[in-house]
Amino acid sequence: MGTGDYNGADTDRIVISVDAMGGDAGPAAVVSGIAQSAAKNPDLAFLLHGPIEQLKQLVERRRALTGRVEFCDAQEVVSMQDKPAQILRRGKHTSMWSTIEAVRDGKATVAVSCGNTGALMALSMIRLNRLEGVSRPALAILWPSRNPHGFNVMLDAGADIRADSRDLLQFAMMGASYARNGLGLAHPRVGLLNVGTEQHKGNAELKAAYALIDSFSSKVNFDFVGFVEGGDIPGDKCDVIVTDGFTGNVAIKTGEGTAQLIGDLLREAFRFTPLSRLASLLSLTSFRRLQKRIDPRRVNGGVFLGLTGTVVKSHGSADATGVSAAVKLAFQLSKSGFSEKLAARVSTVAALAQDSSAFPLHQNLPNGERGADIPKAQGVQS
Amino acid sequence: MGTGDYNGADTDRIVISVDAMGGDAGPAAVVSGIAQSAAKNPDLAFLLHGPIEQLKQLVERRRALTGRVEFCDAQEVVSMQDKPAQILRRGKHTSMWSTIEAVRDGKATVAVSCGNTGALMALSMIRLNRLEGVSRPALAILWPSRNPHGFNVMLDAGADIRADSRDLLQFAMMGASYARNGLGLAHPRVGLLNVGTEQHKGNAELKAAYALIDSFSSKVNFDFVGFVEGGDIPGDKCDVIVTDGFTGNVAIKTGEGTAQLIGDLLREAFRFTPLSRLASLLSLTSFRRLQKRIDPRRVNGGVFLGLTGTVVKSHGSADATGVSAAVKLAFQLSKSGFSEKLAARVSTVAALAQDSSAFPLHQNLPNGERGADIPKAQGVQS
C-alpha cells in the first residue's frame, strides 16, 4: 500500500476514500474524475482502492494527481450482478470492501463508489454501524427542482423498503442536516410525502409521522411544511422530501424514466425534417444550458445517511464528470463535519424524546408495516 | 329535462353522460370539447348535466351538437375544495351526482367528468356499486411510453391508498381488460411495480401478489412479465403496470412534475439569447410534434375500473381538447362493451379461485396493510 510521493496525511488535505472499480465506465473514468476534482481543489487527497498496478498506470498519466493519491490494493471487484449477501460473505478482497474499511478505520470520513448499490448499502450497514439512535439508515438523493439552488433532497430513495413513523422523523432530521451541510441551506423546509396535502390523507403510520415531525421541528432547526405530493419533489414548496424507501425508489425511477423519454422524443422530433435539423443545430447551446441544469451526472451523489461515516453512491454509469461531482459532494460533507453534527442532532432528539409525551410508542400505532423478518427498531431511546 | 330535437335514444348512437361543471375551465370548455367529438363522430350523443339555462345557451352556439344533446338540469356544482363526505351527504343536486346517476339508471354506460377526483370516486363507489367480486375499484391512467401505441396503462393511480395481493391480482385483470378494450391491445403484458426486478425483492404482500398473478395469467389472457420498476412506467417492457394507489399516485405526480419542470426549463433556455430565440422559432414544429406525443390533455382519461358502469375522470384543467379526448375514450369503452366483458372476466377468475389451491387466503399473509377503518375485502369468492 502507498506510494512514495503521497503526502495527504502530512497536510490539512481532506482525504476521500474512493472505490476505483465497479462502475460501468471502469477505473479510467474514476481516475479521470478524481483528477478533475484534484485540479480544481488543492485541499483534496484520495485513498484509491482497486488492483494497484492498473491504478498506478492510470494515475501516473494525470499530473493533477501527483502526491495526492494513496493506493489500497484490492484485486477483486463487486459486479452489478453480485448479490449483497454474497459480498458480505466473500467480498473481503473487493475494492468496495476496502473503500468502506478505510472509513471504518478512520483513514477517511467519507467514501465514494459507483458500484452496485445493494452491495454498497449492505457493506456500509454491516461494516460502519449506525449512528447511535438511528434505526434505519437512508439513501438521500438530489433531484432537479424549481428551488433557487436547483435541487431538492429526497430520502429514502431505496435503502430499505420500510419506514415507520420514527424512521420518518429521523429521515426528516437527517435530510435537513444533509441540506444544511451539503447544499448550504441554513433553514431547510421539510415535507412528508403523501397522496394529498390535507391532514386527513394517508395511512395511520403517515399521520403518526406527521404529528411526530411537527412536534419536533421547532427543536431541530427545520421548517416542517406538512404533507407534500409527488409533484413537490421537483417543486419549490420544500427542500427536503421524506418518504419510505419503496415509494421513494419508485418515484425517482418514474421521474428519471419520464425525463429520459422526453429527451429521446425531443431528439427524434428535431431529426424529423431538414428545417428541424437546422433548428436543432442552432439550439445546441440552449440544450447544453438545459442539460447542465438537469444533467443526472451532476446530481448523482446519492448519500447513505445515518452511519458512522458517510458513503456517497455515484451513479453506476458515471463518467469523469459524475465522479468529480460525487467527490465534490464528499469533500463538502467531510469538511463540514457532517457526520459529527448529525450524530449530535440525533442524540439531542433522542434525549428530547425520552422526556416527551408527544412521542407515541410504536406499539400504539395500528398496522405497523414491519415484516416479521425485520429486527425491531431500537428507536431514539437508545 | 330534455330538448325537443334530441334523438340520441332513437338511433344507434352511443350516449355518454357528461358532467358540464366542476372543471377549472368551466362549462364552455366542456361544451366545446363535446362539440369537437360530435363533429368527428356521428355515432355519439350526450346527456349533459348542469344548470340547464347556461348549458342550453352554450350548446345552441355549436352546430355539431344539434340533436345530439339531452340536458339534465342540476343547479349545484362540486368544487375542487369540497370533501367527498360532504358531497355524499349533501350533493344530490350537483351536476356530478346527476352524471353518475344517469349511469346507475342505465341511460348511459360511461360517464365523463373533469371535477374533483375524490368526490367523483366517492360518488361512483357509493352510487354505482362494485362489479361482483371486485373488492377495490381502481383509477387507471394512461402514461406516455416507449411502446408503439405511445402509452402505458398504470393502476391504481390513487383511488385507494391500500391494496392487498388479491386487489393487485384484480388490478392486473382490470388493467389488461382496459388495455384490450381501450388501447386495442390483443394480448397485453402486465408488470407488477416493485423496487427491483428480482423475485426476492419487495414486501410479503407483493411477493404474494406475484405468485397470484403468475398463477392466473395464463387463464385470463395476458402475459405476466413479473416485477417491473418505476422506469418501466414510461418504458416498453410491459403495457400495464399494477401497483397500490399510494405508490401509483406519488409516482405519476413525480413524473408529471418532472416533465413540467423540464418543459419550463426548456422554454427558459430558448429565451436566453437572440440566437436561441431564433432557434426556438425554427423549432416550433418540432416542439409541436413532441407536444402532440406527450400532451397530457390527450392522455388525461383516467378511468375508474371495477364498477357497474365506467367513469372517465378528465383532468381538472382540461380544455376542449382534453374533454374531447376523454369523450373519445368513453366512446371506445362503451362501444366495446367493456363493463360487461370485465364483469365476465372477474367472475371467471372468481370461479377458478374457488377451485384453486394456488389462491392463498388473505389471513395467511403476514402483515396485511388494511387499516382498521377499511371494510374487509369480499375477495373473489363472492
XYZ file of N, CA and C in Angstrom, chain A residues 83-84 143-146 158 161-162 193-196 198 200-204 206-207 229-234 243-247 249-262 264-266 268-273 275-280 282-283 285-287 289-290 293-294 366-373, chain B residues 83-84 143-146 158 161-162 193-196 198 200-204 206-207 229-234 243-247 249-262 264-266 268-273 275-280 282-283 285-287 289-290 293-294 366-373:
468
model
N -24.978 -10.412 -5.562
C -25.991 -10.206 -4.516
C -25.299 -9.648 -3.274
N -25.967 -8.725 -2.574
C -25.367 -8.164 -1.354
C -24.898 -9.244 -0.378
N -32.548 15.892 -6.470
C -33.439 15.858 -7.625
C -33.596 17.280 -8.157
N -33.520 17.475 -9.495
C -33.684 18.830 -10.049
C -35.009 19.434 -9.586
N -34.995 20.686 -9.198
C -36.208 21.311 -8.680
C -36.305 22.773 -9.090
N -37.449 23.377 -8.780
C -37.662 24.785 -9.068
C -37.059 25.695 -8.013
N -34.433 4.285 -1.390
C -34.438 2.846 -1.610
C -33.465 2.033 -0.783
N -37.094 -0.844 2.159
C -38.445 -0.620 1.637
C -39.433 -0.200 2.729
N -39.034 -0.312 4.001
C -39.956 0.018 5.089
C -39.505 1.261 5.846
N -44.023 13.086 2.266
C -44.679 12.698 1.012
C -45.969 11.914 1.263
N -47.041 12.356 0.572
C -48.345 11.722 0.744
C -49.114 11.863 -0.576
N -50.348 11.370 -0.599
C -51.151 11.463 -1.824
C -51.996 12.740 -1.865
N -51.833 13.609 -0.890
C -52.561 14.872 -0.866
C -52.010 15.693 0.266
N -53.896 17.480 2.500
C -54.779 17.597 3.658
C -54.339 16.650 4.766
N -55.965 14.817 6.756
C -56.658 13.540 6.955
C -56.223 12.473 5.944
N -55.369 12.837 5.000
C -54.942 11.874 3.970
C -53.898 10.903 4.502
N -53.786 9.762 3.851
C -52.715 8.831 4.140
C -53.050 7.804 5.211
N -52.154 6.848 5.400
C -52.399 5.787 6.380
C -51.998 6.227 7.793
N -52.269 5.368 8.751
C -52.058 5.720 10.158
C -50.593 6.037 10.453
N -48.363 7.332 8.470
C -48.030 8.659 7.961
C -48.590 9.754 8.864
N -49.818 9.542 9.355
C -50.403 10.549 10.250
C -49.606 10.644 11.542
N -46.845 16.398 -2.114
C -47.195 15.369 -3.097
C -46.018 15.104 -4.032
N -46.179 14.098 -4.894
C -45.109 13.734 -5.828
C -44.612 14.928 -6.635
N -45.531 15.806 -7.023
C -45.158 16.975 -7.816
C -44.256 17.946 -7.077
N -44.171 17.820 -5.760
C -43.310 18.714 -4.985
C -41.862 18.236 -4.932
N -41.598 17.000 -5.383
C -40.200 16.530 -5.427
C -39.395 17.399 -6.398
N -39.930 17.706 -7.606
C -39.243 18.700 -8.445
C -39.734 20.129 -8.195
N -39.812 10.201 2.689
C -40.730 9.089 2.415
C -40.032 7.768 2.694
N -40.775 6.667 2.656
C -40.164 5.354 2.814
C -39.432 4.968 1.535
N -38.542 3.980 1.638
C -37.683 3.623 0.525
C -38.395 2.970 -0.648
N -39.562 2.388 -0.413
C -40.302 1.803 -1.529
C -40.870 2.909 -2.412
N -41.640 3.808 -1.788
C -42.251 4.905 -2.527
C -41.190 5.782 -3.182
N -38.119 5.090 -4.073
C -37.432 4.420 -5.170
C -38.285 4.418 -6.436
N -39.568 4.068 -6.290
C -40.453 4.050 -7.457
C -40.603 5.460 -8.040
N -40.773 6.452 -7.150
C -40.999 7.824 -7.617
C -39.827 8.337 -8.446
N -38.591 8.168 -7.944
C -37.478 8.734 -8.712
C -37.226 7.952 -9.990
N -37.464 6.657 -9.967
C -37.263 5.902 -11.208
C -38.314 6.287 -12.238
N -39.543 6.579 -11.790
C -40.580 7.036 -12.721
C -40.198 8.394 -13.298
N -39.733 9.291 -12.420
C -39.330 10.622 -12.873
C -38.166 10.551 -13.851
N -37.181 9.721 -13.512
C -35.989 9.558 -14.338
C -36.365 8.994 -15.707
N -37.194 7.949 -15.703
C -37.606 7.318 -16.953
C -38.397 8.270 -17.831
N -39.267 9.062 -17.211
C -40.070 10.016 -17.968
C -39.181 11.100 -18.568
N -38.212 11.585 -17.786
C -37.287 12.605 -18.287
C -36.485 12.058 -19.468
N -36.029 10.814 -19.352
C -35.270 10.211 -20.460
C -36.135 10.062 -21.699
N -37.390 9.669 -21.508
C -38.310 9.531 -22.644
C -38.492 10.873 -23.357
N -38.702 11.935 -22.569
C -38.872 13.260 -23.161
C -37.627 13.652 -23.950
N -35.420 11.730 -25.372
C -35.307 10.946 -26.600
C -36.314 11.412 -27.646
N -37.543 11.720 -27.200
C -38.571 12.179 -28.137
C -38.189 13.532 -28.720
N -37.553 14.352 -27.901
C -37.114 15.672 -28.346
C -36.077 15.522 -29.455
N -35.677 12.993 -31.372
C -36.390 12.438 -32.516
C -37.136 13.536 -33.281
N -37.825 14.384 -32.519
C -38.614 15.453 -33.133
C -37.718 16.375 -33.949
N -36.493 16.615 -33.444
C -35.592 17.527 -34.131
C -34.921 16.877 -35.340
N -35.021 15.574 -35.438
C -34.394 14.889 -36.564
C -35.351 14.761 -37.752
N -36.569 15.264 -37.562
C -37.667 14.943 -38.462
C -37.517 15.519 -39.866
N -37.185 16.791 -39.970
C -37.111 17.443 -41.280
C -35.789 18.201 -41.385
N -35.409 21.308 -41.905
C -35.551 22.547 -41.157
C -35.362 22.308 -39.657
N -35.948 21.206 -39.171
C -35.827 20.961 -37.733
C -34.400 20.562 -37.387
N -33.694 19.944 -38.380
C -32.286 19.632 -38.117
C -31.461 20.913 -38.009
N -31.783 21.888 -38.863
C -31.125 23.192 -38.777
C -31.440 23.843 -37.425
N -32.705 23.784 -37.067
C -33.116 24.367 -35.789
C -32.355 23.733 -34.643
N -32.161 22.418 -34.732
C -31.503 21.743 -33.616
C -30.042 22.179 -33.523
N -28.949 25.174 -34.325
C -28.996 26.488 -33.686
C -29.339 26.380 -32.205
N -30.025 25.301 -31.850
C -30.491 25.164 -30.463
C -29.445 24.554 -29.550
N -26.701 25.310 -28.075
C -26.295 25.952 -26.820
C -27.439 25.981 -25.816
N -28.658 26.180 -26.334
C -29.808 26.172 -25.423
C -29.945 24.818 -24.747
N -29.779 23.765 -25.550
C -29.881 22.424 -24.978
C -28.779 22.176 -23.968
N -27.321 24.353 -22.166
C -27.631 25.105 -20.958
C -28.627 24.316 -20.101
N -29.625 23.758 -20.789
C -30.627 22.962 -20.071
C -29.987 21.718 -19.477
N -28.209 22.087 -16.377
C -29.104 22.267 -15.229
C -29.654 20.929 -14.717
N -29.982 20.035 -15.641
C -30.631 18.809 -15.176
C -29.810 17.541 -15.424
N -51.651 1.626 14.884
C -52.257 0.491 14.203
C -51.364 0.087 13.039
N -51.341 -1.215 12.764
C -50.891 -1.629 11.462
C -49.453 -1.256 11.149
N -48.517 -1.526 12.070
C -47.111 -1.298 11.782
C -46.708 -2.093 10.554
N -45.856 -1.506 9.728
C -45.593 -2.152 8.445
C -44.341 -3.011 8.430
N -43.798 -3.291 9.605
C -42.599 -4.122 9.614
C -42.940 -5.569 9.292
N -42.120 -6.186 8.481
C -42.272 -7.613 8.252
C -41.694 -8.353 9.441
N -42.039 -9.634 9.555
C -41.586 -10.411 10.699
C -40.070 -10.578 10.682
N -39.491 -10.475 9.495
C -38.055 -10.730 9.365
C -37.202 -9.503 9.668
N -65.158 18.273 0.243
C -64.717 16.964 0.730
C -65.676 15.893 0.198
N -65.153 14.737 -0.172
C -66.018 13.657 -0.673
C -67.196 13.366 0.256
N -50.110 6.697 -19.513
C -48.854 7.421 -19.329
C -48.030 7.298 -20.605
N -47.421 8.392 -21.100
C -46.610 8.302 -22.324
C -45.508 7.252 -22.163
N -45.304 6.443 -23.177
C -44.321 5.372 -23.052
C -43.591 5.130 -24.360
N -42.591 4.261 -24.306
C -41.818 3.902 -25.494
C -42.502 2.827 -26.317
N -54.532 6.123 -7.514
C -54.881 6.843 -6.296
C -56.331 6.747 -5.850
N -55.549 4.158 -1.092
C -54.116 4.072 -0.800
C -53.664 2.653 -0.484
N -54.607 1.743 -0.285
C -54.232 0.380 0.071
C -54.549 -0.600 -1.054
N -45.366 -3.484 -10.046
C -44.379 -2.463 -9.688
C -43.660 -2.802 -8.381
N -42.326 -2.713 -8.417
C -41.506 -3.039 -7.252
C -40.231 -2.201 -7.304
N -39.341 -2.385 -6.328
C -38.096 -1.618 -6.315
C -36.965 -2.338 -7.049
N -37.278 -3.470 -7.649
C -36.274 -4.197 -8.409
C -36.975 -5.323 -9.127
N -35.823 -8.544 -9.346
C -35.560 -9.874 -8.795
C -36.740 -10.331 -7.934
N -36.852 -11.872 -5.181
C -36.769 -11.769 -3.719
C -37.027 -10.353 -3.218
N -37.190 -9.396 -4.121
C -37.394 -8.000 -3.703
C -38.820 -7.760 -3.219
N -39.002 -6.703 -2.437
C -40.337 -6.261 -2.045
C -40.838 -6.905 -0.772
N -41.989 -6.428 -0.308
C -42.552 -6.946 0.942
C -43.381 -8.210 0.689
N -43.872 -8.798 1.761
C -44.567 -10.082 1.670
C -45.826 -9.987 0.799
N -46.384 -8.056 -1.757
C -46.005 -8.021 -3.174
C -45.591 -9.398 -3.668
N -44.868 -10.128 -2.821
C -44.446 -11.474 -3.234
C -45.663 -12.378 -3.397
N -39.969 -1.863 -12.583
C -39.563 -0.729 -11.750
C -40.209 0.560 -12.249
N -40.019 1.633 -11.498
C -40.606 2.925 -11.869
C -40.273 3.330 -13.299
N -39.044 3.036 -13.729
C -38.622 3.399 -15.076
C -39.396 2.679 -16.170
N -40.096 1.610 -15.805
C -40.876 0.866 -16.797
C -42.258 1.476 -17.026
N -42.685 2.419 -16.180
C -43.979 3.082 -16.411
C -43.935 3.845 -17.740
N -42.853 4.611 -18.017
C -42.731 5.180 -19.362
C -41.972 4.261 -20.337
N -49.989 -1.410 -9.328
C -49.455 -1.038 -8.015
C -50.587 -0.552 -7.126
N -50.286 -0.328 -5.851
C -51.293 0.230 -4.948
C -51.454 1.722 -5.221
N -52.565 2.296 -4.746
C -52.899 3.677 -5.056
C -51.980 4.708 -4.431
N -51.297 4.359 -3.358
C -50.363 5.307 -2.757
C -49.139 5.469 -3.658
N -48.503 4.339 -3.944
C -47.302 4.355 -4.782
C -47.614 4.928 -6.159
N -49.996 6.963 -7.135
C -50.279 8.392 -7.104
C -48.996 9.213 -7.002
N -48.115 8.810 -6.089
C -46.857 9.535 -5.919
C -46.017 9.445 -7.196
N -45.968 8.249 -7.790
C -45.127 8.053 -8.975
C -45.574 8.949 -10.125
N -46.893 8.971 -10.416
C -47.288 9.780 -11.586
C -47.173 11.266 -11.301
N -47.396 11.675 -10.067
C -47.235 13.101 -9.776
C -45.766 13.514 -9.861
N -44.860 12.611 -9.454
C -43.435 12.904 -9.588
C -43.055 13.003 -11.063
N -43.556 12.056 -11.860
C -43.263 12.074 -13.292
C -43.819 13.319 -13.967
N -45.044 13.663 -13.619
C -45.710 14.824 -14.196
C -44.964 16.109 -13.842
N -44.613 16.241 -12.550
C -43.909 17.438 -12.090
C -42.548 17.573 -12.749
N -41.858 16.443 -12.904
C -40.541 16.475 -13.533
C -40.662 16.866 -15.000
N -41.677 16.324 -15.685
C -41.887 16.667 -17.097
C -42.199 18.154 -17.245
N -43.026 18.688 -16.344
C -43.342 20.116 -16.401
C -42.112 20.970 -16.160
N -41.278 20.542 -15.202
C -40.046 21.285 -14.914
C -39.148 21.319 -16.149
N -38.993 20.169 -16.796
C -38.155 20.113 -17.999
C -38.714 21.042 -19.074
N -40.528 23.736 -18.714
C -40.307 25.138 -18.344
C -38.841 25.536 -18.522
N -37.927 24.643 -18.129
C -36.504 24.944 -18.266
C -36.120 25.046 -19.735
N -36.769 24.215 -20.546
C -36.511 24.234 -21.978
C -36.914 25.583 -22.564
N -37.197 28.350 -20.990
C -36.274 29.341 -20.435
C -34.956 29.340 -21.209
N -34.442 28.144 -21.467
C -33.169 28.018 -22.168
C -33.245 28.654 -23.548
N -34.406 28.516 -24.185
C -34.557 29.053 -25.532
C -34.790 30.564 -25.534
N -35.084 31.130 -24.368
C -35.311 32.564 -24.298
C -34.016 33.312 -24.010
N -32.923 32.591 -23.858
C -31.712 33.153 -23.281
C -31.027 34.201 -24.152
N -30.845 33.907 -25.418
C -30.111 34.823 -26.298
C -30.927 35.037 -27.566
N -30.038 34.446 -30.555
C -29.854 33.278 -31.413
C -30.750 32.125 -30.960
N -30.823 31.920 -29.647
C -31.650 30.808 -29.165
C -33.128 31.116 -29.382
N -33.479 32.430 -29.371
C -34.869 32.764 -29.660
C -35.206 32.449 -31.120
N -34.238 32.736 -32.008
C -34.417 32.373 -33.413
C -34.546 30.853 -33.549
N -33.659 30.155 -32.855
C -33.700 28.690 -32.905
C -35.052 28.179 -32.445
N -35.589 28.819 -31.408
C -36.857 28.324 -30.876
C -37.982 28.544 -31.887
N -37.593 28.443 -35.159
C -37.402 27.380 -36.145
C -37.814 26.021 -35.581
N -37.758 25.893 -34.266
C -38.038 24.594 -33.646
C -39.514 24.367 -33.377
N -42.229 23.672 -34.943
C -42.927 22.468 -35.411
C -42.406 21.217 -34.711
N -41.092 21.197 -34.448
C -40.542 20.043 -33.731
C -41.171 19.930 -32.353
N -41.278 21.068 -31.689
C -41.876 21.052 -30.353
C -43.333 20.630 -30.410
N -44.680 18.698 -32.554
C -44.726 17.264 -32.794
C -44.525 16.506 -31.480
N -43.563 16.995 -30.698
C -43.307 16.355 -29.407
C -44.501 16.540 -28.482
N -47.245 14.266 -28.915
C -46.957 12.925 -28.425
C -47.169 12.807 -26.915
N -46.735 13.836 -26.185
C -46.799 13.691 -24.725
C -47.777 14.662 -24.073
N -48.606 -12.514 5.941
C -48.162 -11.697 7.051
C -48.525 -10.243 6.787
N -48.862 -9.525 7.850
C -48.787 -8.080 7.758
C -49.678 -7.461 6.700
N -50.963 -7.828 6.653
C -51.909 -7.189 5.747
C -51.942 -5.700 6.010
N -52.077 -4.904 4.946
C -51.922 -3.466 5.114
C -53.243 -2.729 5.287
N -54.322 -3.440 5.531
C -55.591 -2.742 5.712
C -55.609 -1.991 7.032
N -56.102 -0.770 7.016
C -56.338 -0.063 8.262
C -57.615 -0.598 8.881
N -57.797 -0.309 10.151
C -58.951 -0.828 10.862
C -60.252 -0.285 10.283
N -60.159 0.888 9.631
C -61.377 1.548 9.147
C -61.819 1.055 7.774
